[in-house]
């Protein structure tokens, strides 16, 4: 249970980070237009942002202040967070620094791309909600039927579970349940 809870919390934090990244990119783009450097724009996000993005960018700024190279600090940030959107932002900063590109325009385009991807993902979740619910209902139904039969005729179910044939059928049901859940999950899982 702790592992599952940790994965859920990590996924929620990553989703919140990606959501805040869109607004932060727009904010950093505006700061760059006003003449700020990239580090000053990130400081602005840390001052005005909320956790987790303010916290992660704060660690990034701390690393640069103690002497870590900017590229290494970005790599550390990318490793800590593990966001594809952040990877896109860091790559664009590195390319713009090397080629002298317009970073404000790049940030605005990245923010637009991330927004569109989030909109499409939400639409897909909405369209596959019925399939997920059907998977839950079909998965729980045999368990409820078995429990109802146990309540209605306990003696018959005890004899059934003690026989080798009954145990074999029970194992087959569990195997088919797991297989069905995996197939349904594969069908409704769409990567954007």
Backbone as a printed PyTorch tensor [residue, N CA C, xyz], in Angstrom:
tensor([[[  0.8240,  -1.2080,   0.0000],
         [  0.0000,   0.0000,   0.0000],
         [  0.8620,   1.2640,   0.0000]],

        [[  1.9580,   1.3230,   0.7820],
         [  2.7750,   2.5480,   0.7330],
         [  3.3450,   2.8270,  -0.6570]],

        [[  3.7420,   1.7650,  -1.3710],
         [  4.2760,   1.9570,  -2.7180],
         [  3.2290,   2.5360,  -3.6640]],

        [[  2.0080,   2.0290,  -3.5650],
         [  0.9180,   2.5360,  -4.4110],
         [  0.6160,   3.9870,  -4.0460]],

        [[  0.5600,   4.2800,  -2.7490],
         [  0.2880,   5.6550,  -2.3130],
         [  1.3860,   6.6000,  -2.7820]],

        [[  2.6190,   6.1450,  -2.7270],
         [  3.7420,   6.9750,  -3.1790],
         [  3.6550,   7.2520,  -4.6760]],

        [[  3.3090,   6.2240,  -5.4670],
         [  3.1600,   6.4220,  -6.9120],
         [  2.0310,   7.3960,  -7.2210]],

        [[  0.9180,   7.2880,  -6.5000],
         [ -0.2150,   8.2060,  -6.7160],
         [  0.1950,   9.6330,  -6.3670]],

        [[  0.8830,   9.8100,  -5.2400],
         [  1.3200,  11.1420,  -4.8330],
         [  2.3340,  11.7120,  -5.8170]],

        [[  3.2390,  10.8710,  -6.3200],
         [  4.2320,  11.3170,  -7.2860],
         [  3.5580,  11.7390,  -8.5970]],

        [[  2.5580,  10.9520,  -9.0340],
         [  1.8490,  11.2860, -10.2710],
         [  1.0760,  12.5950, -10.1230]],

        [[  0.4330,  12.7920,  -8.9760],
         [ -0.3040,  14.0480,  -8.7370],
         [  0.6410,  15.2450,  -8.6950]],

        [[  1.7880,  15.0680,  -8.0630],
         [  2.7650,  16.1600,  -7.9950],
         [  3.2730,  16.5110,  -9.3900]],

        [[  3.5250,  15.4920, -10.2040],
         [  3.9870,  15.7310, -11.5680],
         [  2.9180,  16.4380, -12.4020]],

        [[  1.6590,  16.0340, -12.2450],
         [  0.5750,  16.7040, -12.9620],
         [  0.4570,  18.1630, -12.5360]],

        [[  0.5630,  18.4090, -11.2360],
         [  0.4920,  19.7860, -10.7380],
         [  1.6830,  20.5960, -11.2400]],

        [[  2.8700,  19.9800, -11.2570],
         [  4.0570,  20.6600, -11.7690],
         [  3.8620,  21.0470, -13.2310]],

        [[  3.3860,  20.1130, -14.0380],
         [  3.1790,  20.3900, -15.4660],
         [  2.1400,  21.4850, -15.6730]],

        [[  1.1070,  21.4760, -14.8530],
         [  0.0840,  22.5130, -14.9460],
         [  0.6640,  23.8820, -14.5860]],

        [[  1.4770,  23.9350, -13.5440],
         [  2.1080,  25.1940, -13.1420],
         [  3.1810,  25.6260, -14.1280]],

        [[  3.7800,  24.6660, -14.8240],
         [  4.8350,  24.9930, -15.7900],
         [  4.2960,  25.8560, -16.9260]],

        [[  3.0600,  25.6130, -17.3280],
         [  2.4660,  26.4040, -18.4130],
         [  2.4170,  27.8780, -18.0160]],

        [[  1.8850,  28.1570, -16.8360],
         [  1.8070,  29.5450, -16.3740],
         [  3.1960,  30.1360, -16.1370]],

        [[  4.1120,  29.3040, -15.6460],
         [  5.4680,  29.7860, -15.3960],
         [  6.1840,  30.1370, -16.6900]],

        [[  5.9390,  29.3700, -17.7420],
         [  6.5580,  29.6850, -19.0340],
         [  6.0800,  31.0350, -19.5550]],

        [[  4.7900,  31.2980, -19.4160],
         [  4.2500,  32.5940, -19.8460],
         [  4.8520,  33.7040, -18.9920]],

        [[  4.9390,  33.4740, -17.6800],
         [  5.5180,  34.4680, -16.7730],
         [  6.9910,  34.7230, -17.1040]],

        [[  7.7380,  33.6530, -17.3670],
         [  9.1520,  33.8160, -17.7060],
         [  9.3100,  34.5090, -19.0560]],

        [[  8.4160,  34.2200, -19.9880],
         [  8.4600,  34.8890, -21.2850],
         [  8.2470,  36.3910, -21.1260]],

        [[  7.2830,  36.7610, -20.2940],
         [  7.0350,  38.1820, -20.0390],
         [  8.2260,  38.8330, -19.3420]],

        [[  8.8490,  38.1080, -18.4150],
         [ 10.0110,  38.6500, -17.7120],
         [ 11.1790,  38.8500, -18.6750]],

        [[ 11.3560,  37.9070, -19.5980],
         [ 12.4270,  38.0490, -20.5880],
         [ 12.1600,  39.2330, -21.5130]],

        [[ 10.8990,  39.4540, -21.8360],
         [ 10.5460,  40.6160, -22.6630],
         [ 10.8620,  41.9150, -21.9330]],

        [[ 10.7390,  41.8810, -20.6000],
         [ 11.0190,  43.0710, -19.7950],
         [ 12.5080,  43.2860, -19.5800]],

        [[ 13.3490,  42.3530, -20.0740],
         [ 14.7910,  42.5520, -19.9750],
         [ 15.4650,  41.7290, -18.8990]],

        [[ 14.7490,  40.8010, -18.2570],
         [ 15.3500,  39.9610, -17.2350],
         [ 16.1990,  38.8890, -17.8960]],

        [[ 17.1750,  38.3660, -17.1350],
         [ 17.9330,  37.2070, -17.6080],
         [ 17.1080,  35.9570, -17.2940]],

        [[ 17.5610,  34.8090, -17.7860],
         [ 16.8250,  33.5670, -17.5430],
         [ 16.7990,  33.2230, -16.0570]],

        [[ 17.9120,  33.4880, -15.3480],
         [ 17.9360,  33.2050, -13.9140],
         [ 17.0120,  34.1530, -13.1520]],

        [[ 16.9600,  35.4120, -13.5600],
         [ 16.0490,  36.3510, -12.9080],
         [ 14.5930,  35.9700, -13.1770]],

        [[ 14.3170,  35.4610, -14.3790],
         [ 12.9580,  35.0190, -14.6950],
         [ 12.5740,  33.8190, -13.8320]],

        [[ 13.5280,  32.9140, -13.6100],
         [ 13.2530,  31.7580, -12.7500],
         [ 13.0820,  32.2080, -11.3010]],

        [[ 13.8680,  33.2030, -10.8610],
         [ 13.6890,  33.7620,  -9.5090],
         [ 12.2860,  34.3420,  -9.3470]],

        [[ 11.7780,  34.9700, -10.3920],
         [ 10.4250,  35.5180, -10.3620],
         [  9.4040,  34.4010, -10.1580]],

        [[  9.6080,  33.2730, -10.8330],
         [  8.7030,  32.1250, -10.6660],
         [  8.7790,  31.5930,  -9.2400]],

        [[  9.9770,  31.5500,  -8.6790],
         [ 10.1430,  31.0580,  -7.3040],
         [  9.4390,  31.9810,  -6.3180]],

        [[  9.5810,  33.3140,  -6.5140],
         [  8.9530,  34.2700,  -5.6030],
         [  7.4380,  34.2530,  -5.7100]],

        [[  6.9200,  34.1860,  -6.9320],
         [  5.4840,  34.3320,  -7.1300],
         [  4.7550,  33.0130,  -7.3220]],

        [[  5.4940,  31.9200,  -7.5050],
         [  4.8610,  30.6350,  -7.7840],
         [  4.4860,  29.8930,  -6.5170]],

        [[  3.8620,  28.7500,  -6.7350],
         [  3.4620,  27.8670,  -5.6480],
         [  4.2290,  26.5570,  -5.7780]],

        [[  4.2060,  25.7750,  -4.7160],
         [  4.8360,  24.4580,  -4.7760],
         [  3.9980,  23.5640,  -5.6650]],

        [[  4.5820,  22.6820,  -6.3980],
         [  5.9490,  22.1880,  -6.3730],
         [  6.9150,  22.9420,  -7.2920]],

        [[  6.4140,  23.7840,  -8.1990],
         [  7.3340,  24.4000,  -9.1630],
         [  8.2640,  25.4030,  -8.4770]],

        [[  7.7510,  26.1550,  -7.5190],
         [  8.5990,  27.1180,  -6.8130],
         [  9.6850,  26.3920,  -6.0270]],

        [[  9.3320,  25.2770,  -5.4390],
         [ 10.2990,  24.5000,  -4.6740],
         [ 11.3950,  23.9330,  -5.5790]],

        [[ 11.0060,  23.3330,  -6.6890],
         [ 11.9910,  22.7300,  -7.5900],
         [ 12.8880,  23.7840,  -8.2380]],

        [[ 12.2940,  24.9020,  -8.6730],
         [ 13.1140,  25.9640,  -9.2490],
         [ 13.9770,  26.6270,  -8.1830]],

        [[ 13.5050,  26.6430,  -6.9270],
         [ 14.3110,  27.1670,  -5.8260],
         [ 15.5620,  26.3330,  -5.6110]],

        [[ 15.4150,  25.0080,  -5.6860],
         [ 16.5810,  24.1230,  -5.5660],
         [ 17.5340,  24.3670,  -6.7360]],

        [[ 16.9660,  24.5660,  -7.9330],
         [ 17.7760,  24.8700,  -9.1170],
         [ 18.5940,  26.1410,  -8.8950]],

        [[ 17.9420,  27.1960,  -8.4060],
         [ 18.6500,  28.4610,  -8.1620],
         [ 19.7290,  28.2990,  -7.0990]],

        [[ 19.4210,  27.5450,  -6.0500],
         [ 20.3990,  27.3110,  -4.9970],
         [ 21.6340,  26.6030,  -5.5630]],

        [[ 21.4130,  25.6290,  -6.4330],
         [ 22.5350,  24.9050,  -7.0250],
         [ 23.4000,  25.8310,  -7.8820]],

        [[ 22.7760,  26.7340,  -8.6270],
         [ 23.5650,  27.6570,  -9.4610],
         [ 24.3200,  28.6610,  -8.5920]],

        [[ 23.7340,  29.0330,  -7.4600],
         [ 24.3960,  30.0130,  -6.5840],
         [ 25.6150,  29.4330,  -5.8780]],

        [[ 25.6100,  28.1310,  -5.6380],
         [ 26.7530,  27.5290,  -4.9570],
         [ 27.8350,  27.0940,  -5.9370]],

        [[ 27.6560,  27.4120,  -7.2230],
         [ 28.7230,  27.1880,  -8.1780],
         [ 28.4900,  26.1050,  -9.2060]],

        [[ 27.3370,  25.4600,  -9.1940],
         [ 27.0660,  24.4440, -10.2040],
         [ 26.8250,  25.1190, -11.5540]],

        [[ 27.3500,  24.5240, -12.6060],
         [ 27.1160,  25.0750, -13.9470],
         [ 25.6270,  25.0310, -14.2680]],

        [[ 25.1800,  25.9620, -15.0890],
         [ 23.7700,  26.0690, -15.4390],
         [ 23.2680,  24.7820, -16.1000]],

        [[ 24.0560,  24.1950, -16.9930],
         [ 23.6590,  22.9680, -17.6750],
         [ 23.4890,  21.8210, -16.6800]],

        [[ 24.4240,  21.7310, -15.7100],
         [ 24.3390,  20.6670, -14.7130],
         [ 23.1420,  20.8630, -13.7980]],

        [[ 22.8500,  22.1190, -13.4480],
         [ 21.6880,  22.3990, -12.6060],
         [ 20.3950,  22.0520, -13.3380]],

        [[ 20.3350,  22.3440, -14.6370],
         [ 19.1600,  21.9640, -15.4350],
         [ 19.0190,  20.4470, -15.5090]],

        [[ 20.1450,  19.7640, -15.6840],
         [ 20.1030,  18.3010, -15.7400],
         [ 19.6270,  17.7080, -14.4100]],

        [[ 20.0810,  18.2930, -13.3030],
         [ 19.6500,  17.8510, -11.9830],
         [ 18.1520,  18.0910, -11.7940]],

        [[ 17.6810,  19.2500, -12.2350],
         [ 16.2490,  19.5740, -12.1580],
         [ 15.4410,  18.5780, -12.9710]],

        [[ 15.9080,  18.2730, -14.1520],
         [ 15.2100,  17.3430, -15.0330],
         [ 15.1570,  15.9450, -14.4150]],

        [[ 16.2400,  15.5200, -13.8080],
         [ 16.2880,  14.2050, -13.1730],
         [ 15.3520,  14.1400, -11.9720]],

        [[ 15.3180,  15.2000, -11.1580],
         [ 14.4550,  15.2210,  -9.9780],
         [ 12.9810,  15.1750, -10.3440]],

        [[ 12.5950,  15.9870, -11.3190],
         [ 11.1720,  16.1400, -11.6270],
         [ 10.6810,  15.0220, -12.5390]],

        [[ 11.4080,  14.7400, -13.6140],
         [ 11.0070,  13.6740, -14.5260],
         [  9.8350,  14.0350, -15.4270]],

        [[  9.7170,  15.3030, -15.7750],
         [  8.6180,  15.7670, -16.6160],
         [  9.0810,  15.9230, -18.0610]],

        [[  8.2960,  15.3990, -18.9910],
         [  8.6190,  15.5590, -20.4120],
         [  8.5040,  17.0250, -20.8310]],

        [[  7.5390,  17.7230, -20.2460],
         [  7.3630,  19.1410, -20.5720],
         [  8.5620,  19.9580, -20.1030]],

        [[  9.0770,  19.6280, -18.9320],
         [ 10.2690,  20.3100, -18.4190],
         [ 11.4760,  19.9980, -19.3030]],

        [[ 11.5790,  18.7620, -19.7660],
         [ 12.6620,  18.3940, -20.6720],
         [ 12.6070,  19.2350, -21.9390]],

        [[ 11.4020,  19.4480, -22.4600],
         [ 11.2290,  20.2890, -23.6400],
         [ 11.6830,  21.7220, -23.3630]],

        [[ 11.3190,  22.2480, -22.1830],
         [ 11.7140,  23.6080, -21.8210],
         [ 13.2430,  23.7190, -21.6940]],

        [[ 13.8590,  22.7620, -21.0230],
         [ 15.3050,  22.8010, -20.8170],
         [ 16.0380,  22.6790, -22.1450]],

        [[ 15.5590,  21.7990, -23.0100],
         [ 16.1880,  21.6560, -24.3320],
         [ 16.0840,  22.9410, -25.1260]],

        [[ 14.9400,  23.6070, -25.0480],
         [ 14.7750,  24.8620, -25.7890],
         [ 15.6830,  25.9510, -25.2300]],

        [[ 15.8820,  25.9780, -23.9220],
         [ 16.7860,  26.9670, -23.3300],
         [ 18.2100,  26.7100, -23.8020]],

        [[ 18.6260,  25.4420, -23.7890],
         [ 19.9900,  25.1070, -24.2240],
         [ 20.1940,  25.4620, -25.6940]],

        [[ 19.2290,  25.1510, -26.5310],
         [ 19.3570,  25.4530, -27.9610],
         [ 19.3780,  26.9550, -28.1880]],

        [[ 18.4990,  27.6790, -27.4860],
         [ 18.4540,  29.1350, -27.6510],
         [ 19.7430,  29.7830, -27.1530]],

        [[ 20.3330,  29.2470, -26.0920],
         [ 21.5950,  29.8040, -25.5940],
         [ 22.7290,  29.5750, -26.5920]],

        [[ 22.7010,  28.4210, -27.2630],
         [ 23.7740,  28.1050, -28.2060],
         [ 23.6040,  28.8200, -29.5370]],

        [[ 22.3590,  28.9700, -29.9760],
         [ 22.1220,  29.5510, -31.2920],
         [ 21.7040,  31.0130, -31.2430]],

        [[ 21.3480,  31.4950, -30.0650],
         [ 20.9160,  32.8810, -29.9410],
         [ 19.4840,  33.1040, -30.3950]],

        [[ 18.6200,  32.1110, -30.2140],
         [ 17.2260,  32.2130, -30.6390],
         [ 16.4000,  33.0870, -29.7050]],

        [[ 15.1790,  33.3600, -30.1240],
         [ 14.2520,  34.1810, -29.3570],
         [ 13.5540,  33.3000, -28.3240]],

        [[ 14.0290,  33.3510, -27.0970],
         [ 13.5230,  32.4770, -26.0460],
         [ 12.1030,  32.8230, -25.6330]],

        [[ 11.7140,  34.0870, -25.7110],
         [ 10.3500,  34.4640, -25.3200],
         [  9.3290,  33.8060, -26.2330]],

        [[  9.6040,  33.8220, -27.5230],
         [  8.6880,  33.1950, -28.4730],
         [  8.6590,  31.6790, -28.2870]],

        [[  9.8110,  31.0880, -27.9970],
         [  9.8960,  29.6440, -27.7770],
         [  9.0780,  29.2560, -26.5450]],

        [[  9.2000,  30.0320, -25.4660],
         [  8.4310,  29.7350, -24.2520],
         [  6.9260,  29.8140, -24.5140]],

        [[  6.5020,  30.8050, -25.2720],
         [  5.0810,  30.9340, -25.5750],
         [  4.5820,  29.7550, -26.3960]],

        [[  5.3830,  29.3090, -27.3530],
         [  4.9850,  28.1540, -28.1620],
         [  4.9530,  26.8750, -27.3410]],

        [[  5.9260,  26.7150, -26.4580],
         [  5.9370,  25.5300, -25.5970],
         [  4.7120,  25.5320, -24.6870]],

        [[  4.3810,  26.6860, -24.1130],
         [  3.2020,  26.7890, -23.2520],
         [  1.9380,  26.4230, -24.0370]],

        [[  1.8410,  26.9020, -25.2670],
         [  0.6770,  26.5740, -26.0980],
         [  0.6310,  25.0720, -26.3970]],

        [[  1.7730,  24.4820, -26.7080],
         [  1.8400,  23.0480, -26.9940],
         [  1.4330,  22.2170, -25.7830]],

        [[  1.9180,  22.5950, -24.6050],
         [  1.5830,  21.8630, -23.3860],
         [  0.0870,  21.9880, -23.0940]],

        [[ -0.4650,  23.1840, -23.2640],
         [ -1.9130,  23.3630, -23.0520],
         [ -2.7290,  22.4760, -23.9800]],

        [[ -2.3490,  22.4330, -25.2430],
         [ -3.0840,  21.6060, -26.2070],
         [ -2.9720,  20.1250, -25.8710]],

        [[ -1.7840,  19.6880, -25.4490],
         [ -1.6130,  18.2840, -25.0780],
         [ -2.4690,  17.9400, -23.8670]],

        [[ -2.5220,  18.8340, -22.8830],
         [ -3.3510,  18.6050, -21.7020],
         [ -4.8310,  18.5500, -22.0760]],

        [[ -5.2430,  19.4100, -23.0020],
         [ -6.6440,  19.4150, -23.4390],
         [ -6.9860,  18.0980, -24.1230]],

        [[ -6.0850,  17.6060, -24.9560],
         [ -6.3250,  16.3520, -25.6530],
         [ -6.3560,  15.1830, -24.6650]],

        [[ -5.4370,  15.1840, -23.6870],
         [ -5.4260,  14.1210, -22.6770],
         [ -6.7220,  14.1140, -21.8740]],

        [[ -7.2260,  15.2950, -21.5170],
         [ -8.4850,  15.3730, -20.7760],
         [ -9.6370,  14.8450, -21.6220]],

        [[ -9.6350,  15.1540, -22.8880],
         [-10.6800,  14.6790, -23.7960],
         [-10.6270,  13.1550, -23.8970]],

        [[ -9.4300,  12.5980, -23.9860],
         [ -9.2850,  11.1410, -24.0560],
         [ -9.7710,  10.4930, -22.7670]],

        [[ -9.4290,  11.0780, -21.6120],
         [ -9.9100,  10.5340, -20.3350],
         [-11.4270,  10.5490, -20.2780]],

        [[-12.0270,  11.6070, -20.8130],
         [-13.4840,  11.6940, -20.8190],
         [-14.0830,  10.6180, -21.7170]],

        [[-13.5000,  10.4180, -22.8850],
         [-14.0420,   9.4420, -23.8240],
         [-13.8370,   7.9980, -23.3560]],

        [[-12.8090,   7.7320, -22.5680],
         [-12.5580,   6.3680, -22.1030],
         [-13.1270,   6.0940, -20.7160]],

        [[-13.8320,   7.0530, -20.1400],
         [-14.3880,   6.8610, -18.7930],
         [-15.3780,   5.7010, -18.7530]],

        [[-16.2010,   5.5720, -19.7970],
         [-17.1750,   4.4830, -19.8320],
         [-16.4620,   3.1320, -19.8810]],

        [[-15.4030,   3.0240, -20.6590],
         [-14.6450,   1.7780, -20.7250],
         [-14.0060,   1.4190, -19.3920]],

        [[-13.4880,   2.4280, -18.6870],
         [-12.9020,   2.1630, -17.3640],
         [-13.9670,   1.6830, -16.3830]],

        [[-15.1390,   2.3160, -16.4100],
         [-16.2250,   1.9110, -15.5060],
         [-16.6920,   0.4960, -15.8290]],

        [[-16.8140,   0.1630, -17.1130],
         [-17.2010,  -1.1870, -17.4920],
         [-16.1740,  -2.2020, -17.0020]],

        [[-14.9100,  -1.8610, -17.0800],
         [-13.8630,  -2.7480, -16.5960],
         [-13.9900,  -3.0140, -15.1040]],

        [[-14.3080,  -1.9740, -14.3410],
         [-14.4800,  -2.1350, -12.8920],
         [-15.6900,  -3.0120, -12.5950]],

        [[-16.7950,  -2.7470, -13.2910],
         [-18.0190,  -3.5210, -13.0490],
         [-17.8060,  -4.9840, -13.4030]],

        [[-17.2300,  -5.2410, -14.5600],
         [-16.9940,  -6.6280, -14.9860],
         [-15.9930,  -7.3070, -14.0550]],

        [[-15.0180,  -6.5710, -13.5550],
         [-14.0380,  -7.1540, -12.6540],
         [-14.5890,  -7.4780, -11.2780]],

        [[-15.5120,  -6.6690, -10.7840],
         [-16.0480,  -6.8580,  -9.4310],
         [-17.2060,  -7.8540,  -9.4200]],

        [[-17.8910,  -8.0120, -10.5470],
         [-19.0910,  -8.8500, -10.5930],
         [-18.8500, -10.2930, -10.1380]],

        [[-17.8170, -10.9940, -10.5990],
         [-17.6150, -12.3720, -10.1190],
         [-17.3540, -12.4450,  -8.6140]],

        [[-16.6640, -11.4520,  -8.0810],
         [-16.4100, -11.4380,  -6.6380],
         [-17.7130, -11.2880,  -5.8600]],

        [[-18.5800, -10.3850,  -6.3160],
         [-19.8620, -10.1850,  -5.6480],
         [-20.7620, -11.4120,  -5.7770]],

        [[-20.7690, -12.0620,  -6.9510],
         [-21.5640, -13.2700,  -7.1320],
         [-21.0660, -14.3930,  -6.2250]],

        [[-19.7520, -14.5480,  -6.1140],
         [-19.1930, -15.5570,  -5.2230],
         [-19.5530, -15.2890,  -3.7710]],

        [[-19.4940, -14.0240,  -3.3700],
         [-19.8630, -13.6610,  -1.9990],
         [-21.3420, -13.9070,  -1.7530]],

        [[-22.1840, -13.5660,  -2.7310],
         [-23.6340, -13.7970,  -2.5840],
         [-23.9270, -15.2860,  -2.4810]],

        [[-23.2640, -16.1110,  -3.2690],
         [-23.4740, -17.5570,  -3.1980],
         [-22.9970, -18.1060,  -1.8600]],

        [[-21.9210, -17.5360,  -1.3340],
         [-21.4180, -17.9730,  -0.0260],
         [-22.4280, -17.6500,   1.0760]],

        [[-23.0620, -16.4720,   0.9670],
         [-24.0550, -16.0770,   1.9690],
         [-25.3120, -16.9300,   1.8320]],

        [[-25.7540, -17.2070,   0.6030],
         [-26.9920, -17.9540,   0.3820],
         [-26.8560, -19.4250,   0.7480]],

        [[-25.7660, -20.0640,   0.3910],
         [-25.5890, -21.4920,   0.6620],
         [-24.1390, -21.7420,   1.0550]],

        [[-23.8870, -21.5100,   2.3360],
         [-22.5180, -21.5980,   2.8410],
         [-21.9630, -23.0150,   2.7270]],

        [[-22.7690, -23.9960,   2.9860],
         [-22.3100, -25.3880,   2.9400],
         [-21.8460, -25.7880,   1.5500]],

        [[-22.6100, -25.3970,   0.5350],
         [-22.2430, -25.7460,  -0.8320],
         [-20.9220, -25.0730,  -1.2270]],

        [[-20.7640, -23.8230,  -0.8580],
         [-19.5450, -23.1060,  -1.2240],
         [-18.3250, -23.6510,  -0.4880]],

        [[-18.4940, -24.0570,   0.7810],
         [-17.3800, -24.6330,   1.5240],
         [-16.9470, -25.9470,   0.8650]],

        [[-17.9180, -26.7700,   0.4480],
         [-17.5790, -28.0280,  -0.2450],
         [-16.8930, -27.7330,  -1.5800]],

        [[-17.3910, -26.7200,  -2.2700],
         [-16.8170, -26.3400,  -3.5580],
         [-15.3670, -25.8940,  -3.4030]],

        [[-15.0930, -25.0650,  -2.3800],
         [-13.7390, -24.5430,  -2.1770],
         [-12.7770, -25.5930,  -1.6420]],

        [[-13.3120, -26.6870,  -1.0220],
         [-12.4380, -27.7450,  -0.5090],
         [-12.1000, -28.7920,  -1.5720]],

        [[-12.8620, -28.8360,  -2.6290],
         [-12.6010, -29.8290,  -3.6730],
         [-11.4990, -29.3250,  -4.6170]],

        [[-10.7010, -30.2470,  -5.1800],
         [ -9.6510, -29.8240,  -6.1220],
         [-10.2430, -29.1480,  -7.3660]],

        [[-11.4020, -29.6220,  -7.7970],
         [-12.0620, -29.0310,  -8.9570],
         [-12.4610, -27.5800,  -8.6550]],

        [[-12.9820, -27.3240,  -7.4670],
         [-13.3880, -25.9730,  -7.0710],
         [-12.2040, -25.0280,  -6.9690]],

        [[-11.0940, -25.5270,  -6.4050],
         [ -9.8890, -24.6940,  -6.3000],
         [ -9.3480, -24.3790,  -7.6850]],

        [[ -9.3900, -25.3620,  -8.5890],
         [ -8.9370, -25.1290,  -9.9590],
         [ -9.7850, -24.0760, -10.6630]],

        [[-11.1020, -24.1720, -10.4830],
         [-11.9940, -23.1820, -11.0940],
         [-11.7370, -21.7950, -10.4980]],

        [[-11.5430, -21.7430,  -9.1860],
         [-11.2620, -20.4600,  -8.5330],
         [ -9.9580, -19.8500,  -9.0620]],

        [[ -8.9400, -20.6690,  -9.2490],
         [ -7.6760, -20.1690,  -9.7990],
         [ -7.8570, -19.6940, -11.2440]],

        [[ -8.6630, -20.4220, -12.0140],
         [ -8.9300, -20.0080, -13.3990],
         [ -9.6700, -18.6750, -13.4300]],

        [[-10.6180, -18.4940, -12.5130],
         [-11.3740, -17.2360, -12.4420],
         [-10.4390, -16.0760, -12.1130]],

        [[ -9.5550, -16.2630, -11.1370],
         [ -8.6170, -15.2100, -10.7650],
         [ -7.6960, -14.8780, -11.9370]],

        [[ -7.1940, -15.9050, -12.6170],
         [ -6.3180, -15.6870, -13.7650],
         [ -7.0460, -14.9260, -14.8770]],

        [[ -8.2770, -15.3220, -15.1690],
         [ -9.0420, -14.6510, -16.2160],
         [ -9.4140, -13.2230, -15.8150]],

        [[ -9.6680, -13.0040, -14.5200],
         [ -9.9450, -11.6490, -14.0280],
         [ -8.7460, -10.7300, -14.2720]],

        [[ -7.5720, -11.2070, -13.9060],
         [ -6.3550, -10.4060, -14.0840],
         [ -6.0910, -10.1760, -15.5660]],

        [[ -6.2420, -11.2060, -16.3630],
         [ -6.0320, -11.0780, -17.8030],
         [ -7.0250, -10.0980, -18.4140]],

        [[ -8.2890, -10.1790, -18.0110],
         [ -9.3080,  -9.2540, -18.5110],
         [ -9.0170,  -7.8190, -18.1130]],

        [[ -8.5680,  -7.6210, -16.8770],
         [ -8.2410,  -6.2670, -16.4210],
         [ -7.0830,  -5.6950, -17.2280]],

        [[ -6.0820,  -6.5230, -17.5110],
         [ -4.9380,  -6.0460, -18.2990],
         [ -5.3480,  -5.7140, -19.7320]],

        [[ -6.2150,  -6.5280, -20.3140],
         [ -6.6620,  -6.2640, -21.6870],
         [ -7.4800,  -4.9790, -21.7460]],

        [[ -8.4020,  -4.8120, -20.8000],
         [ -9.2160,  -3.5930, -20.7790],
         [ -8.3370,  -2.3760, -20.5570]],

        [[ -7.3600,  -2.4890, -19.6700],
         [ -6.4450,  -1.3700, -19.4220],
         [ -5.6590,  -1.0190, -20.6790]],

        [[ -5.2270,  -2.0370, -21.4120],
         [ -4.4760,  -1.7990, -22.6480],
         [ -5.3560,  -1.1200, -23.6980]],

        [[ -6.6130,  -1.4890, -23.7620],
         [ -7.5290,  -0.9270, -24.7580],
         [ -7.8000,   0.5520, -24.4810]],

        [[ -8.0410,   0.8880, -23.2010],
         [ -8.4430,   2.2700, -22.8990],
         [ -7.2670,   3.1930, -22.6290]],

        [[ -6.0500,   2.6600, -22.5940],
         [ -4.8780,   3.5020, -22.3330],
         [ -4.3340,   4.0300, -23.6540]],

        [[ -4.4080,   5.3250, -23.8280],
         [ -3.9640,   5.9690, -25.0570],
         [ -2.9150,   7.0020, -24.6840]],

        [[ -1.7280,   6.8850, -25.2610],
         [ -0.6620,   7.8390, -24.9920],
         [ -0.7320,   8.9840, -25.9930]],

        [[ -0.5640,  10.2090, -25.4780],
         [ -0.5900,  11.3920, -26.3400],
         [  0.8200,  11.8760, -26.5330]]])
